[in-house]
Amino acid sequence: MSTETVEKKKSGEGEPLFSKKNRRLLSDPLNDNNPITVQVLGICSALAITVQLKPAVVMALSVVFVMGAGNVIISLLRNLIPSRVRIIVMLTVVASLVILVDQVLKAYMFDVSKQLSVFIGLIITNCIIMGRFEAFAMGNGTWKSFLDGIGNAAGYGVILILVSIFREFFGAGSLWGHKLIPDDWYMQNGGFYHDNGMMLLPPMALISVALIIWVQRAYNRKLIEEN
Amino acid sequence: MQELINIFAKAVFVENMIFAYFLGMCSYLAVSQTVKTAVGLGAAVIFVLGITVPINFLLENYVLQEGALAWLGPQFETVNLSFLSFIMFIAVIASMVQLVEMIIEKFAPALYGALGIFLPLIAVNCSILGGALFMQERAYSNITQASVFGLGSGVGWFLAIVAIAAIREKIRYSNVPAPMRGLGITFVITGLMGIAFMSFMGIKL
């Protein structure tokens, strides 16, 4: 990763827009360098809003937007920000973007916005965003930063959606609010099935993520930690 | 008085920042390797929450809420600045954290060295902003209640991180399946602790 000033145009001339290196920026965070299961960033919101699929998807899209736009803005400003006050500048940029998302959600998807309650506001302090600003956007060109932002937000979104599918299906027998398990399978209707109410409770989110980590690391053994 | 104790106990146990809302998980997972650093970070979080929640409460009630600017004069009675609350809260938090950082650097250099990068990261610790946002959402009626809520949330966070650090120090001697080592097993332990903390859930205070 070159830290020198690489403007969008220049990097476009030097290498194709989707060169191998640039594609890796997008694909790495999906598996080898996943923000949640490997970098351990952005766990807070990932666990709290995964009870149902719909809020999780909305949250993932919001983060993709904030992350992509924020990374572009920070990388455009990176030579102007004095390093002493960079944290406050970053927080201001994120906070403005999040206010935008919050107002749009309140206007067009009021019920989802109520469900997400404080967690939209907490995108501001989502560690992925600050982490990527600090680690990538401060030292790289605009196009690269944009790809990195989208890639990391997508890696976050994938885990979010997996966990919420798992929890909503086993916890409530539905997906996106639609019942998938037939009514007459249930105990109270003389069937054999019972929803696992435990899945809806907060601690099971942690355990679901732990299971995802287990599966991922069993296949991708270079991620295994010492202890 | 009883009401204040209720708010405190609720913030520590029933609505624990980590086990009920998962706020501040990033630093919780990253700094819980040893009990010593965990205690340091936990204390810093109690301190920052205890200061920022009341300050944000004043901000909310005298600047941001609808009609909160009425003290400036009758023409400001209809001003509603609540859409600015995210940015105002985070600015207060970031500056308070800067202050705490300078104090710790001056008076406890050893602790400063141990906390390393995670001190500035308290600014982006979700539990701090979360504390401010929950305070706003639950609309506490006066500043004492807000400060007690802030302190209680901090103490809850402190308890959680010290407990997990103590467990992690011991789990080093156990035979954990290789892919679960480190992060995975910590998640599972936190989940189990969360289930234990759920026993407080039914308590009406």
PDB file of C-alpha atoms in Angstrom, chain B residues 68-76:
ATOM      1  CA  ALA B  68     -35.174  23.617  25.440  1.00  0.00           C
ATOM      2  CA  LEU B  69     -33.860  26.968  24.256  1.00  0.00           C
ATOM      3  CA  ALA B  70     -36.792  28.804  25.845  1.00  0.00           C
ATOM      4  CA  TRP B  71     -34.426  30.288  28.437  1.00  0.00           C
ATOM      5  CA  LEU B  72     -32.933  32.445  25.668  1.00  0.00           C
ATOM      6  CA  GLY B  73     -36.198  34.213  25.044  1.00  0.00           C
ATOM      7  CA  PRO B  74     -39.719  33.521  23.816  1.00  0.00           C
ATOM      8  CA  GLN B  75     -38.758  33.525  20.130  1.00  0.00           C
ATOM      9  CA  PHE B  76     -36.635  30.376  20.655  1.00  0.00           C
TER      10      PHE B  76
END
